[in-house]
Coordinates of C-alpha atoms in Angstrom, one line a residue:
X7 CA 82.4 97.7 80.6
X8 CA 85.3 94.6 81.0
X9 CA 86.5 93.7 84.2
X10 CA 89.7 94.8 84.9
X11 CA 92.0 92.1 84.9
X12 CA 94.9 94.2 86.9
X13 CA 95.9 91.6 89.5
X14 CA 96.3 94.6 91.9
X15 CA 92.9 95.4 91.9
X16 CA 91.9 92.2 92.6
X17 CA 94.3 91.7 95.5
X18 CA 93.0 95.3 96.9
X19 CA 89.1 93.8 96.6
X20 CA 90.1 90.8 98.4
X21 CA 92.1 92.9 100.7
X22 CA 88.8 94.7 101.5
X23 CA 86.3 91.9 102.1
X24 CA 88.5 89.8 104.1
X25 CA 87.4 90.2 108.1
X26 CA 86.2 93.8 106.7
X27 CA 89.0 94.9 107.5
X28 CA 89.5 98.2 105.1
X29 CA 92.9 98.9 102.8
X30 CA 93.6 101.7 105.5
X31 CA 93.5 99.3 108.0
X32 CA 96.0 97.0 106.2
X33 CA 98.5 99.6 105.5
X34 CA 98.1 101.2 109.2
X35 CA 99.0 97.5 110.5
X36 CA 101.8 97.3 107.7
X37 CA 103.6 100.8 109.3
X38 CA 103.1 100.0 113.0
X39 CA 104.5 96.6 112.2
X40 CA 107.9 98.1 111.7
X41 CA 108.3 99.2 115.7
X42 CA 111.4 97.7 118.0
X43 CA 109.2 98.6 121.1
X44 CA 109.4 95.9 123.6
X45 CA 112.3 94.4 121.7
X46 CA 109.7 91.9 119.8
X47 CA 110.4 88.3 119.0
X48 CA 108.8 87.6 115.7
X49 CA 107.0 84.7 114.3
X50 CA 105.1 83.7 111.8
X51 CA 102.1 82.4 113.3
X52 CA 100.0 84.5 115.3
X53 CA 100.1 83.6 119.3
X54 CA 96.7 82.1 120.8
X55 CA 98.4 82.0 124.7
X56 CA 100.9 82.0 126.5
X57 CA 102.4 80.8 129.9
X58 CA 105.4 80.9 132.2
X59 CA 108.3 78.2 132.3
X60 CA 107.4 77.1 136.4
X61 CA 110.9 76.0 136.6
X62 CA 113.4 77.7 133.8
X63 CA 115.4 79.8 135.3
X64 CA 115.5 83.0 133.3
X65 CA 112.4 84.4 131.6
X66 CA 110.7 81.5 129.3
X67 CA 107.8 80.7 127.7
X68 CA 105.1 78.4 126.3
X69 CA 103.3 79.8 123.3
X70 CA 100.1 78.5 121.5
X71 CA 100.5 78.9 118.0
X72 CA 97.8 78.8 115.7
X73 CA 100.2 77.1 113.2
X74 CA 99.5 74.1 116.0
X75 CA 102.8 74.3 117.3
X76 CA 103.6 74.9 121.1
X77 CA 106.8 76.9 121.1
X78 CA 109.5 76.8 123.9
X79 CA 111.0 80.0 123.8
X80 CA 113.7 82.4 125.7
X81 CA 112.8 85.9 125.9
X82 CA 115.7 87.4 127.7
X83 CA 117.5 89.1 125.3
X84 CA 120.7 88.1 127.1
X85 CA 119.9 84.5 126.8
X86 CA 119.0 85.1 123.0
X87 CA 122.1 86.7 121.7
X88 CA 123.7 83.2 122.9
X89 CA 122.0 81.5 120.0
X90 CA 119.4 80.0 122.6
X91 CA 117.1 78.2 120.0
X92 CA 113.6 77.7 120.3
X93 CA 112.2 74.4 121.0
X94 CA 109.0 73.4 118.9
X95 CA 106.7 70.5 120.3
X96 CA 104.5 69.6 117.1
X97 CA 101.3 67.1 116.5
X98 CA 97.9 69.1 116.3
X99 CA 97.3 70.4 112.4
X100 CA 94.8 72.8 114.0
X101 CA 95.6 76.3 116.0
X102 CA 96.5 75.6 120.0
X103 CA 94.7 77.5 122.2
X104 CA 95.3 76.9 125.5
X105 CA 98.8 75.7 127.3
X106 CA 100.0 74.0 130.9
X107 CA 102.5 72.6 132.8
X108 CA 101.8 68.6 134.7
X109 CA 102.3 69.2 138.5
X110 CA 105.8 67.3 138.4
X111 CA 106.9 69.5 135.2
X112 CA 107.6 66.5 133.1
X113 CA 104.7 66.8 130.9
X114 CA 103.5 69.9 128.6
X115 CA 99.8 69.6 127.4
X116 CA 97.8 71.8 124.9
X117 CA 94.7 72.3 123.9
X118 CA 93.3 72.7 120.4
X119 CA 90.7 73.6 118.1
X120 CA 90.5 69.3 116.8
X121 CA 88.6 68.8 120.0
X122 CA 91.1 67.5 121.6
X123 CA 93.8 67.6 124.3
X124 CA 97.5 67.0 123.5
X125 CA 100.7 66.0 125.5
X126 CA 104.5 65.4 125.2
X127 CA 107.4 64.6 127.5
X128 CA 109.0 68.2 128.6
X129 CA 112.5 67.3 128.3
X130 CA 112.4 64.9 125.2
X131 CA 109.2 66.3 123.4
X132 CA 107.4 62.7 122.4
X133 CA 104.1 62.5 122.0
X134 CA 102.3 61.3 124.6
X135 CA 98.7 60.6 125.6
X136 CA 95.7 62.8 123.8
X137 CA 92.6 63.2 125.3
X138 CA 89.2 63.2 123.5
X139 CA 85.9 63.8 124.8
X140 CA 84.9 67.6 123.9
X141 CA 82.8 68.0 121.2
X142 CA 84.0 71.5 120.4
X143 CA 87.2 73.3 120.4
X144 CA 88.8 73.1 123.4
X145 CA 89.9 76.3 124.7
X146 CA 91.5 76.5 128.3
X147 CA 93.2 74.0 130.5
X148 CA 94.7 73.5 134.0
X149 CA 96.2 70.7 135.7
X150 CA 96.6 70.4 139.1
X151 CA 97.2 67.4 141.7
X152 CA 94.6 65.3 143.6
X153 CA 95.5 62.7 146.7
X154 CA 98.5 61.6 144.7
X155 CA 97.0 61.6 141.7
X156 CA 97.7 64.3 138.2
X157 CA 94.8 65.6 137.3
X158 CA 93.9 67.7 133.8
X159 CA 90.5 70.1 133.6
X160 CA 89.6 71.4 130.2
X161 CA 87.0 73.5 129.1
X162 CA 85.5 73.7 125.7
X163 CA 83.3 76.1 123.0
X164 CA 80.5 73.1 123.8
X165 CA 80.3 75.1 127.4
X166 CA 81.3 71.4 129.4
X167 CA 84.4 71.2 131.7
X168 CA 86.0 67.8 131.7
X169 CA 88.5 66.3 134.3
X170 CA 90.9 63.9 133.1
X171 CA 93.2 61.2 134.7
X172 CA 96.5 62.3 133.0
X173 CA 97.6 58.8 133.9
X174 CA 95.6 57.3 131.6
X175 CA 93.5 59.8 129.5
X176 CA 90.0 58.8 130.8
X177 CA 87.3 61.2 131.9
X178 CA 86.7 61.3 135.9
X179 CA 83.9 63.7 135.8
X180 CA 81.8 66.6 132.9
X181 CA 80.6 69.4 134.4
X182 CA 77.9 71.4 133.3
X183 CA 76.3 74.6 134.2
X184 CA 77.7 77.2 131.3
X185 CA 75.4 78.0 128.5
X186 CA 78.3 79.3 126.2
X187 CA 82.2 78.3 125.4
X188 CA 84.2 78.4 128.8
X189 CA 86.7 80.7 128.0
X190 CA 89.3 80.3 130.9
X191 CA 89.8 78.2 134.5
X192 CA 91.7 79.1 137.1
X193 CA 92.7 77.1 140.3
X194 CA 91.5 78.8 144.0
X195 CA 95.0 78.9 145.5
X196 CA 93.3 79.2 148.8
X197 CA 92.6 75.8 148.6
X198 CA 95.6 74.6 146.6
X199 CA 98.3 75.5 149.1
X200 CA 102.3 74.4 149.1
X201 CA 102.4 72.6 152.2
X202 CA 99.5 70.2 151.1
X203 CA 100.6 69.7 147.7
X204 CA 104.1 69.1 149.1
X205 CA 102.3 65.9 151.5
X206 CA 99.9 64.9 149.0
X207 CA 97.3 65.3 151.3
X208 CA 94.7 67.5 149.3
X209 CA 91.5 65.5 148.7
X210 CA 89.3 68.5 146.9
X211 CA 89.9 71.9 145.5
X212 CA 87.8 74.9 144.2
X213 CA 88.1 75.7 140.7
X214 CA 86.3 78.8 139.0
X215 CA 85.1 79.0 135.2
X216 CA 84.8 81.6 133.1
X217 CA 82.4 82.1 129.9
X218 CA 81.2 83.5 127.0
X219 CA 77.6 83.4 129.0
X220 CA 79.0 86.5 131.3
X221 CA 78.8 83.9 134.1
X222 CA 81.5 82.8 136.6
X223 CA 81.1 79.6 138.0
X224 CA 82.8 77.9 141.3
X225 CA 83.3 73.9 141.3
X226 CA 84.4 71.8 143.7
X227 CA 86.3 68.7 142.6
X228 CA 87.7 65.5 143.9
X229 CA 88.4 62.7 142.7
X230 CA 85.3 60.8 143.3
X231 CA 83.3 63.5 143.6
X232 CA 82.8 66.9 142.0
X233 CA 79.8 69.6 142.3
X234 CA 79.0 73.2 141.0
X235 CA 79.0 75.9 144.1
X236 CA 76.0 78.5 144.4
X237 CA 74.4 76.8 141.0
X238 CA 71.6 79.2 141.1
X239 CA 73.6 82.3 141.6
X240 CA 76.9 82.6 139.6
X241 CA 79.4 85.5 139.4
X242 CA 77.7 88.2 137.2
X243 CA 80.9 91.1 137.4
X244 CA 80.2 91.9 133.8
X245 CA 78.2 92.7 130.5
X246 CA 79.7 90.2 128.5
X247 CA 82.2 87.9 128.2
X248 CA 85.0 87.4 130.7
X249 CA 88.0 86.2 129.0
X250 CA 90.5 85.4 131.4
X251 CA 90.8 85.0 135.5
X252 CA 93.7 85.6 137.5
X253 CA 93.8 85.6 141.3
X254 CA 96.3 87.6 143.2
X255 CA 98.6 87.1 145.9
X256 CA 95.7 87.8 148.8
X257 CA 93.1 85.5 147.1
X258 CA 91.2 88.0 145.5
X259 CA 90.4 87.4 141.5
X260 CA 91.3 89.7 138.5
X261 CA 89.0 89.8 135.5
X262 CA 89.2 90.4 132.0
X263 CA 86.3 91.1 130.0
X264 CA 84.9 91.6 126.6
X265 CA 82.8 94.7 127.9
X266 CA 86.1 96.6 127.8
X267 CA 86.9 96.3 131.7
X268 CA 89.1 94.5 134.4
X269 CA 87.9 94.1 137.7
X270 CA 88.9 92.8 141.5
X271 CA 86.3 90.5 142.9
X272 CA 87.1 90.6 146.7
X273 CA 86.6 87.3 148.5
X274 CA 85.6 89.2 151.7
X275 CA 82.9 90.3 150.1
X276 CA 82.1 87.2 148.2
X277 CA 83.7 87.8 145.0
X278 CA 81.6 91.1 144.6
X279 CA 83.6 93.7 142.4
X280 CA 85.7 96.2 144.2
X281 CA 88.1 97.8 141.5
X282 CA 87.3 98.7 138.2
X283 CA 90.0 99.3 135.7
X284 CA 88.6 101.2 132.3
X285 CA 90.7 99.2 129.4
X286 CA 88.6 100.0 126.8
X287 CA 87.4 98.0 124.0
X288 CA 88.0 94.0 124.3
X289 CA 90.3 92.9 127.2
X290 CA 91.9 89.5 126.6
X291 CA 94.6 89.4 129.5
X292 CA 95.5 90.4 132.5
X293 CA 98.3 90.1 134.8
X294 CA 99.6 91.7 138.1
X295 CA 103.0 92.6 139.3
X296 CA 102.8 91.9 143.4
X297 CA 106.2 93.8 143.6
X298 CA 105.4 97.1 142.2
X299 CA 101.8 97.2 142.9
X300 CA 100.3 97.0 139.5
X301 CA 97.8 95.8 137.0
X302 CA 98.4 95.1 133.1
X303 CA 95.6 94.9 130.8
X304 CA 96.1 94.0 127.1
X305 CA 93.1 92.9 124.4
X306 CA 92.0 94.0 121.0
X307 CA 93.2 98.1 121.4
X308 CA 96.7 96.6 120.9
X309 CA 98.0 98.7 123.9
X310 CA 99.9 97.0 126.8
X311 CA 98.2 99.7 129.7
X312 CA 100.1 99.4 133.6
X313 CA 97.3 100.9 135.9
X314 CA 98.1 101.8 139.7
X315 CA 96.2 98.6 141.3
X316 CA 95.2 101.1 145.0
X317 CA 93.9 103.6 143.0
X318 CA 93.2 102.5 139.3
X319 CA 94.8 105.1 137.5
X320 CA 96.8 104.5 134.7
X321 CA 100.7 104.9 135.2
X322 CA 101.7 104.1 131.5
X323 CA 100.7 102.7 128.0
X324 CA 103.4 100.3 126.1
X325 CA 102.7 100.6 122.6
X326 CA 104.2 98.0 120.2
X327 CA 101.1 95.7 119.1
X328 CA 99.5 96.0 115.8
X329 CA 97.0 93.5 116.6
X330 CA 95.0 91.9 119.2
X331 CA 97.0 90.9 122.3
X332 CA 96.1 87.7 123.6
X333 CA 98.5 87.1 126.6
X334 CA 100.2 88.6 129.4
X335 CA 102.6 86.6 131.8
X336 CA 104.6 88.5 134.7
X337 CA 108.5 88.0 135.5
X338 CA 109.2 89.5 138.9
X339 CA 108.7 93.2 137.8
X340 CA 109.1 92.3 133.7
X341 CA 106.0 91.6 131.6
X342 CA 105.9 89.9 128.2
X343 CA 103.1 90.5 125.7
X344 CA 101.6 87.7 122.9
X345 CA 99.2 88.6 120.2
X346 CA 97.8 87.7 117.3
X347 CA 100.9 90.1 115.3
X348 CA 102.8 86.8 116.5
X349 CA 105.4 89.1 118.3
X350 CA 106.8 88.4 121.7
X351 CA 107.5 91.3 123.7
X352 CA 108.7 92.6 127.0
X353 CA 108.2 95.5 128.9
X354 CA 110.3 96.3 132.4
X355 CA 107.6 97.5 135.6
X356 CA 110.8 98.5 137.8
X357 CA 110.0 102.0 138.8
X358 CA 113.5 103.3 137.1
X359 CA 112.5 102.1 133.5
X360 CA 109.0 103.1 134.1
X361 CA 110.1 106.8 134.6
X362 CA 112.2 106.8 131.2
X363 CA 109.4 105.0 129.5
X364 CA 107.1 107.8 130.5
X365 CA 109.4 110.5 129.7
X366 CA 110.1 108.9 126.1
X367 CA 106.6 108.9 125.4
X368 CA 106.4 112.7 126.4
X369 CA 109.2 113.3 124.5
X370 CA 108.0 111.5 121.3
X371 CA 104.4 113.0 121.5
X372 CA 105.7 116.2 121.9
X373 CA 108.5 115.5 118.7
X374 CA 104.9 114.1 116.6
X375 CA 103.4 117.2 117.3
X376 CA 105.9 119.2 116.1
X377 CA 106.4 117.0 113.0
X378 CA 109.4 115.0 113.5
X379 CA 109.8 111.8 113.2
X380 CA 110.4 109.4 116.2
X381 CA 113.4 107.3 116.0
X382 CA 113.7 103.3 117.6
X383 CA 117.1 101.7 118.1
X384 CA 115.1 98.6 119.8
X385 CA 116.6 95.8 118.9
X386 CA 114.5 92.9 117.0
X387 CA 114.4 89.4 117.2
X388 CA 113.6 87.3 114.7
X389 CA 112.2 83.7 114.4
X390 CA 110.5 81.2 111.8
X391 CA 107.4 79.5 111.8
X392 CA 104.7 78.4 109.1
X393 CA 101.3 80.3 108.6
X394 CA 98.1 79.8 108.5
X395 CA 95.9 79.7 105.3
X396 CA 93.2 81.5 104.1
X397 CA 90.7 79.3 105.2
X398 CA 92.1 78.9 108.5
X399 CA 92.2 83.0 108.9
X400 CA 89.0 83.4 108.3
X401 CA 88.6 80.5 111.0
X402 CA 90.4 82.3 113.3
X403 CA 89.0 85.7 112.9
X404 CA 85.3 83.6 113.5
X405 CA 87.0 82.0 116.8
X406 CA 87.7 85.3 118.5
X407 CA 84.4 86.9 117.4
X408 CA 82.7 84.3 119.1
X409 CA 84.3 84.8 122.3
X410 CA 82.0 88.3 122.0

């Protein structure tokens, strides 16, 4: 029998084999894609991360793109119907993971799968210094300030966190203690507070790791100094990976882990858990609205999911995703979404559009059930980027399986 040479067929085999993902797959992805929910901003390049503008006023963000772009860009749909554009800082050839702000806000820094750390000028976006010293991707970065002094900490897929002089680019100190990638860092704010970063006068802070390893990790770092807390006895809140740390306003930490949970360590009781909230599947992100009392998950089930943070119930699901969601980054009471769709999407908390939202749902489950079709008069947003190729894809879809 001849092979068939229908190039149809051959774009449905390839179709098939590519991340195993299956036709029906595809074509479910191809359909969802066509939703207004969450009025979505659309690009090109699928979204790696994503953080908060410290000073815009408005709602704006950083985005890692995996194009290896970091894109500057205004959500509100206010401020986009005023032909707001977006602003594109550009170097790395490889994806950007990981995005932050310098202390002073003149300085944007990314980091990327070359291995390296990036950085440009905020306001006029030229290049500026690029760090080297990882000898894997690097995937998660702070920066925070030290007795005068800006200071960067990376962490990498070769499981060592590096702080950096972002005066001049060198290494200050490597720390070790991961087996796996480091996934995320987040600063203790109860040893980062205003007053003292206002006077300069904080010497040492602590900062916690997070890992493919399961393990959470405390460090203490100063400039000439820097050591791993409780070295023998990490964090173990989980089965698996914990992909991202976020600590609310009372000093307790928020989880998100691959094991399909979020959960509250409680520093009174030493950063033991103390809420769990059920996600399911892989959680990627998660973020917490102080003003309404609430906890957003989102990861790889594509569902944005607002669970009462007292109790742990789930108040709603925002469904607009069709694929992984990567980020989540709070505005008062509004919450913006990233994934690897490349949309950009926001979703109101406010207890008002929360009720609608609900009823909506109701109402469209109820109008699916009785087969009619749901209509969406969200408007979209669209914006353009390039893509990544097929060899970067596959790439990709190997990046986030490791974080497994």
């Amino acid at each position: 029998m001849s092979a068939s040479s229908d190039p149809d067929r051959f774009f449905q085999t390839r179709l098939t084999t590519r991340n195993s993902h299956s036709l029906a797959e595809v074509e479910r992805k191809f359909q969802k894609s066509k939703n207004k929910n969450g009025n979505p901003i659309r690009l090109p390049s699928k979204i790696l991360a994503a953080i908060a503008h410290p000073s815009c006023t408005g709602d704006v963000v950083f985005l890692a793109e995996s194009a290896g772009n970091v894109r500057r860009v205004a959500v509100d749909v206010n401020h986009r119907q005023t032909d707001e554009k977006d602003i594109i800082y550009r170097g790395p050839t490889a994806p950007v993971t990981s995005v932050a702000i310098s202390p002073d806000g003149q300085q944007l820094l990314a980091a990327a799968w070359d291995k390296t750390i990036w950085s440009w000028s905020l306001s006029s976006r030229q290049p500026l210094l690029r760090y080297r010293g990882h000898t894997d991707f690097v995937k998660c970065i702070i920066t925070l300030r030290l007795d005068a002094k800006d200071i960067v900490v990376s962490g990498g897929a070769d499981a060592s966190i590096i702080v950096w002089s972002m005066g001049t680019g060198q290494k200050i100190h490597v720390l070790k203690g991961h087996t796996r990638g480091i996934l995320d860092l987040a600063l203790d704010p109860m040893t980062y507070h205003y007053e003292q970063r206002a006077k300069d006068a904080i010497e040492e802070v602590i900062v916690f790791s997070a890992g493919s390893d399961r393990e959470i990790r405390r460090w203490r770092i100063g400039l000439g100094t820097a050591e791993q807390l409780d070295a023998e006895t990490p964090i173990l809140a989980h089965e698996t990976s914990v992909c991202a740390l976020r600590f609310d306003a009372d000093g307790d930490l928020w989880t998100a882990s691959a094991d399909g949970t979020t959960r509250c360590l409680s520093r009174s009781r030493q950063f033991q858990p103390d809420t769990t909230i059920p996600h399911g599947d892989y959680v990627r992100a998660v973020a917490l609205d102080e003003v309404g009392g609430y906890v957003v998950t989102g990861g790889r089930s594509e569902d944005v999911k607002v669970w009462d943070r007292g109790t742990g119930d789930l108040v709603h699901v925002f469904d607009g995703h069709f694929d992984e969601i990567t980020g989540l980054v709070m505005f008062d009471q509004r919450c913006v979404s990233v994934g690897i769709d490349g949309t950009v999407r926001t979703w109101s908390l406010k207890a008002g559009d929360l009720r609608t939202a609900r009823r909506k749902h109701k109402e469209d489950q109820q109008a699916l059930a009785a087969g009619e079709s749901v209509a969406d008069n969200q408007p979209s947003v669209i914006s353009t980027a390039g893509g990544l190729t097929e060899e970067e894809e596959r790439e990709l879809a190997d990046l986030m399986q490791e974080d497994e």
